[in-house]
CSV table of C-alpha atoms in Angstrom, one decimal:
chain,number,residue,atom,x,y,z
A,10,MET,CA,-57.6,5.5,-17.2
A,11,SER,CA,-56.6,8.9,-18.6
A,12,LYS,CA,-54.2,9.3,-21.5
A,13,ALA,CA,-51.6,10.8,-19.1
A,14,GLU,CA,-51.9,7.8,-16.8
A,15,LYS,CA,-51.6,5.4,-19.7
A,16,ARG,CA,-48.5,7.1,-21.0
A,17,GLU,CA,-47.0,7.1,-17.5
A,18,ARG,CA,-47.7,3.4,-17.1
A,19,GLN,CA,-46.2,2.7,-20.6
A,20,LYS,CA,-43.1,4.7,-19.5
A,21,GLU,CA,-42.8,2.6,-16.3
A,22,ASN,CA,-43.1,-0.6,-18.3
A,23,ARG,CA,-40.4,0.4,-20.7
A,24,GLU,CA,-38.2,1.4,-17.8
A,25,ARG,CA,-38.7,-2.0,-16.1
A,26,ALA,CA,-38.1,-3.8,-19.4
A,27,ARG,CA,-34.9,-1.8,-19.8
A,28,GLU,CA,-33.7,-2.6,-16.3
A,29,GLU,CA,-34.5,-6.3,-16.8
A,30,ARG,CA,-32.5,-6.3,-20.1
A,31,GLU,CA,-29.6,-4.7,-18.4
A,32,ARG,CA,-29.8,-7.2,-15.5
A,33,LEU,CA,-29.8,-10.1,-17.9
A,34,GLN,CA,-26.9,-8.6,-20.0
A,35,LYS,CA,-24.9,-8.1,-16.8
A,36,ARG,CA,-25.5,-11.6,-15.7
A,37,ALA,CA,-24.5,-12.9,-19.2
A,38,ARG,CA,-21.3,-10.9,-19.0
A,39,GLN,CA,-20.6,-12.3,-15.5
A,40,MET,CA,-21.2,-15.9,-16.6
A,41,LYS,CA,-18.9,-15.4,-19.6
A,42,THR,CA,-16.2,-14.0,-17.4
A,43,PHE,CA,-16.7,-16.9,-15.0
A,44,ARG,CA,-16.4,-19.5,-17.8
A,45,SER,CA,-13.3,-17.8,-19.1
A,46,LEU,CA,-11.7,-17.9,-15.6
A,47,LEU,CA,-12.6,-21.6,-15.4
A,48,ILE,CA,-10.9,-22.3,-18.7
A,49,VAL,CA,-7.8,-20.7,-17.4
A,50,LEU,CA,-7.9,-22.0,-13.8
A,51,ILE,CA,-8.8,-25.6,-14.3
A,52,PRO,CA,-5.5,-26.5,-16.1
A,53,ILE,CA,-3.6,-24.5,-13.5
A,54,MET,CA,-5.3,-26.4,-10.7
A,55,VAL,CA,-4.6,-29.8,-12.4
A,56,ILE,CA,-0.9,-28.8,-12.7
A,57,LEU,CA,-0.8,-27.7,-9.0
A,58,VAL,CA,-2.4,-31.0,-7.9
A,59,ILE,CA,0.1,-33.1,-9.9
A,60,VAL,CA,3.0,-31.0,-8.5
A,61,SER,CA,1.7,-31.3,-5.0
A,62,LEU,CA,1.3,-35.1,-5.3
A,63,THR,CA,4.8,-35.4,-6.7
A,64,SER,CA,6.4,-33.2,-4.1
A,65,ASN,CA,4.5,-34.9,-1.3
A,66,SER,CA,6.0,-38.2,-2.5
A,67,ASP,CA,9.5,-36.9,-2.1
A,68,ASP,CA,8.8,-34.7,0.9
A,69,SER,CA,7.1,-37.5,2.8
A,70,ALA,CA,10.1,-39.7,2.4
A,71,SER,CA,12.4,-37.2,4.0
A,72,ALA,CA,9.9,-35.5,6.3
A,73,SER,CA,11.8,-36.7,9.4
A,74,PHE,CA,15.3,-36.2,7.9
A,75,ASP,CA,17.3,-33.0,8.6
A,76,ALA,CA,20.5,-32.8,6.5
A,77,LYS,CA,22.1,-30.7,9.2
A,78,LYS,CA,22.0,-33.6,11.7
A,79,PHE,CA,23.9,-36.8,11.9
A,80,TYR,CA,21.9,-40.1,12.1
A,81,THR,CA,22.7,-43.5,13.3
A,82,ALA,CA,20.4,-46.5,13.0
A,83,THR,CA,20.5,-49.6,15.2
A,84,ILE,CA,19.3,-52.7,13.4
A,85,GLU,CA,18.3,-55.2,16.2
A,86,THR,CA,18.2,-58.8,15.0
A,87,THR,CA,17.9,-62.1,16.8
A,88,GLU,CA,21.6,-62.6,16.0
A,89,GLY,CA,22.7,-59.3,17.5
A,90,ASN,CA,22.8,-55.6,16.7
A,91,ILE,CA,24.2,-53.8,13.7
A,92,VAL,CA,24.7,-50.0,14.0
A,93,VAL,CA,25.0,-48.0,10.8
A,94,ALA,CA,25.9,-44.3,10.3
A,95,LEU,CA,23.4,-42.9,7.8
A,96,ASP,CA,24.7,-40.6,5.0
A,97,GLN,CA,23.8,-36.9,5.2
A,98,SER,CA,24.4,-36.4,1.5
A,99,THR,CA,21.7,-38.8,0.4
A,100,PRO,CA,18.5,-37.1,1.7
A,101,LYS,CA,16.0,-39.1,-0.4
A,102,ALA,CA,17.3,-42.6,0.4
A,103,THR,CA,18.3,-41.8,4.0
A,104,GLY,CA,15.0,-39.9,4.6
A,105,ALA,CA,13.0,-42.9,3.3
A,106,PHE,CA,14.9,-45.3,5.6
A,107,VAL,CA,14.4,-43.0,8.6
A,108,LYS,CA,10.7,-42.7,7.8
A,109,PHE,CA,10.2,-46.5,7.5
A,110,ALA,CA,12.1,-47.0,10.8
A,111,GLU,CA,10.2,-44.3,12.7
A,112,GLU,CA,6.9,-45.8,11.5
A,113,GLY,CA,8.0,-49.2,12.8
A,114,LYS,CA,7.8,-50.7,9.3
A,115,TYR,CA,11.0,-52.8,9.9
A,116,ASN,CA,9.7,-54.3,13.1
A,117,GLY,CA,9.2,-58.1,12.7
A,118,THR,CA,10.7,-58.3,9.2
A,119,CYS,CA,13.6,-60.6,8.4
A,120,ILE,CA,17.1,-60.9,7.1
A,121,ASP,CA,15.7,-63.0,4.2
A,122,ARG,CA,18.7,-63.5,2.0
A,123,ILE,CA,22.3,-64.5,2.6
A,124,ALA,CA,24.9,-64.4,-0.2
A,125,ARG,CA,28.2,-65.8,0.8
A,126,ASP,CA,31.0,-63.3,1.1
A,127,PHE,CA,28.8,-60.8,-0.6
A,128,VAL,CA,25.7,-59.4,1.2
A,129,ILE,CA,22.9,-60.0,3.7
A,130,GLN,CA,19.5,-58.6,2.7
A,131,GLY,CA,16.3,-57.8,4.6
A,132,GLY,CA,13.4,-55.5,5.1
A,133,SER,CA,10.7,-57.0,2.9
A,134,LYS,CA,7.2,-56.9,4.3
A,135,GLY,CA,6.6,-60.6,4.0
A,136,CYS,CA,10.2,-61.8,4.6
A,137,ASP,CA,10.1,-62.9,0.9
A,138,GLN,CA,12.4,-60.5,-0.9
A,139,GLN,CA,9.3,-59.4,-2.9
A,140,THR,CA,7.2,-56.9,-0.9
A,141,ASN,CA,8.2,-53.3,-0.2
A,142,LEU,CA,7.4,-51.5,3.0
A,143,GLY,CA,5.7,-48.6,1.2
A,144,PRO,CA,5.9,-46.2,-1.8
A,145,THR,CA,9.3,-46.2,-3.5
A,146,VAL,CA,11.6,-43.3,-3.9
A,147,VAL,CA,14.5,-42.9,-6.3
A,148,GLY,CA,17.5,-42.5,-4.0
A,149,GLU,CA,21.1,-41.3,-4.7
A,150,VAL,CA,23.5,-43.8,-6.2
A,151,PRO,CA,27.3,-43.8,-5.5
A,152,THR,CA,30.1,-43.5,-8.0
A,153,ASP,CA,32.6,-45.7,-6.1
A,154,ASN,CA,30.6,-49.0,-5.8
A,155,TYR,CA,29.9,-50.7,-2.5
A,156,PRO,CA,32.7,-51.3,0.0
A,157,VAL,CA,32.4,-53.8,2.8
A,158,GLY,CA,30.0,-52.4,5.4
A,159,SER,CA,27.9,-50.4,2.9
A,160,LEU,CA,24.2,-50.0,3.6
A,161,ALA,CA,22.2,-49.8,0.3
A,162,ALA,CA,18.8,-50.3,-1.2
A,163,ALA,CA,17.8,-53.6,-2.7
A,164,LYS,CA,15.6,-53.3,-5.9
A,165,GLY,CA,14.3,-55.3,-8.8
A,166,SER,CA,16.6,-55.7,-11.8
A,167,THR,CA,14.1,-53.7,-14.0
A,168,ASP,CA,13.6,-50.9,-11.5
A,169,PRO,CA,15.3,-47.5,-12.2
A,170,ALA,CA,18.7,-47.0,-10.6
A,171,GLY,CA,18.4,-45.9,-7.0
A,172,THR,CA,14.9,-47.3,-6.4
A,173,PHE,CA,14.2,-47.8,-2.7
A,174,GLY,CA,11.0,-49.2,-1.2
A,175,GLY,CA,12.4,-50.3,2.2
A,176,GLN,CA,14.4,-53.5,1.4
A,177,PHE,CA,18.1,-53.0,2.1
A,178,PHE,CA,21.4,-55.0,1.9
A,179,ILE,CA,24.6,-54.8,3.9
A,180,VAL,CA,27.8,-55.7,2.0
A,181,THR,CA,29.7,-58.4,4.0
A,182,GLY,CA,32.3,-59.4,1.4
A,183,SER,CA,34.6,-58.0,-1.3
A,184,GLN,CA,32.1,-58.9,-4.1
A,185,GLY,CA,30.3,-55.7,-3.3
A,186,ALA,CA,33.0,-53.9,-5.3
A,187,THR,CA,31.7,-55.8,-8.4
A,188,LEU,CA,28.2,-54.3,-8.2
A,189,PRO,CA,27.3,-51.5,-10.7
A,190,ASN,CA,26.4,-48.2,-9.2
A,191,ASP,CA,22.7,-48.8,-9.6
A,192,TYR,CA,21.7,-49.2,-5.9
A,193,ALA,CA,21.0,-46.2,-3.6
A,194,ARG,CA,23.8,-46.2,-1.0
A,195,PHE,CA,22.9,-44.3,2.2
A,196,GLY,CA,25.1,-45.5,5.0
A,197,SER,CA,27.8,-47.8,6.4
A,198,VAL,CA,28.2,-50.0,9.4
A,199,SER,CA,29.9,-48.3,12.3
A,200,SER,CA,29.7,-51.2,14.7
A,201,GLY,CA,28.4,-54.7,14.7
A,202,MET,CA,30.1,-55.7,11.5
A,203,ASP,CA,31.0,-58.9,13.2
A,204,VAL,CA,27.3,-59.6,13.6
A,205,ALA,CA,26.6,-58.9,9.9
A,206,GLN,CA,29.4,-61.2,8.9
A,207,LYS,CA,28.2,-63.9,11.4
A,208,ILE,CA,24.8,-63.7,9.8
A,209,GLY,CA,26.5,-63.9,6.4
A,210,GLY,CA,28.1,-67.2,7.4
A,211,LEU,CA,24.9,-68.9,8.7
A,212,PRO,CA,23.4,-72.0,6.9
A,213,ILE,CA,21.4,-71.3,3.8
A,214,THR,CA,18.4,-73.3,2.7
A,215,ASP,CA,19.3,-76.4,0.7
A,216,GLY,CA,23.0,-75.8,1.3
A,217,LYS,CA,23.1,-73.0,-1.3
A,218,THR,CA,25.6,-70.2,-1.4
A,219,ASP,CA,23.0,-67.6,-2.1
A,220,GLY,CA,19.4,-67.8,-0.8
A,221,LYS,CA,17.1,-67.8,2.2
A,222,PRO,CA,18.5,-68.5,5.6
A,223,ALA,CA,17.9,-72.0,6.8
A,224,SER,CA,16.6,-70.6,10.1
A,225,LYS,CA,14.5,-67.4,10.5
A,226,ILE,CA,16.5,-64.3,11.3
A,227,THR,CA,14.2,-61.7,12.6
A,228,ILE,CA,14.7,-57.9,12.6
A,229,LYS,CA,13.2,-57.0,15.9
A,230,ARG,CA,13.3,-53.3,15.2
A,231,VAL,CA,15.3,-50.4,13.7
A,232,THR,CA,15.9,-47.5,16.0
A,233,VAL,CA,17.1,-44.2,14.6
A,234,LYS,CA,18.9,-41.5,16.7
A,235,SER,CA,20.0,-38.1,15.5
A,236,SER,CA,22.7,-35.7,16.8
A,237,SER,CA,24.0,-32.3,16.0
A,238,LYS,CA,27.6,-33.7,16.4
A,239,ALA,CA,29.2,-36.2,14.1
A,240,PRO,CA,29.7,-39.7,15.5
A,241,ALA,CA,33.2,-41.0,16.2
A,242,THR,CA,34.7,-42.4,13.0
A,243,THR,CA,35.1,-46.2,13.0
A,244,THR,CA,36.8,-48.5,10.6
A,245,THR,CA,34.9,-51.4,9.0
A,246,THR,CA,36.9,-54.6,8.9
A,247,ALA,CA,36.8,-56.1,5.4
A,248,ALA,CA,36.0,-59.7,4.9
A,249,PRO,CA,38.7,-62.0,3.5
A,250,THR,CA,38.8,-62.0,-0.3
A,251,THR,CA,37.4,-65.1,-1.9
A,252,THR,CA,37.1,-66.5,-5.4
A,253,THR,CA,33.3,-66.5,-5.1
A,254,THR,CA,31.7,-64.3,-7.8
A,255,ALA,CA,28.1,-63.2,-7.6
A,256,ALA,CA,26.1,-61.6,-10.4
A,257,ALA,CA,25.0,-58.0,-9.7
A,258,THR,CA,21.4,-58.9,-10.3
A,259,THR,CA,21.4,-61.4,-7.4
A,260,THR,CA,21.2,-58.5,-4.9
A,261,THR,CA,17.9,-57.4,-6.2
A,262,THR,CA,14.5,-58.4,-5.0
């Protein structure tokens, strides 16, 4: 090999070495940039996932609810039907109730509690006042207590105000006015109050004034209808005032 060829080869080797160094340096810069992006993006992705999960919890509860529409729900029981006008101004609680109804979650549940001149309660998964129908939402609570005919969410005494997981109560007596504003209220009886009060007067296990009905009262289904027009206003007849006093916590499950 001549000196000229040797110099040319050395030159080519140096050029290839330089190109390889530049390639490795470029790759190192790219990896550094990628790692920097990951450091920035991972926390953002975690935050987005948390926000998505949180918003999905609320959105799923009101996915079928349109605040521009008027909703009525027919609670079909073995003792007769109770029709309630659902409140447009309580989208979280009303939306959750509509969703449970449309999914058939109330079908085959029970009116599992009667409190004399106070409330009837139902909607627990096992007819036991213990099991919810699905994930809970924190619904809207009233500022004016619970008049006769009110439809509201039953909850545990330690649950946050407005907690709603499917169980509900209907106020059948004047003692509803003694309840603190801790329970999501999302409707009122528009017809069938006589059925609700008839159920409220049925025998209770062991002759108690507050407890499980002596005979099973099944909720066959809850059917929800919506309309762009407001339903005709009806007046709920109040139950006679009695001297019975029930503690607020007794409406909880």
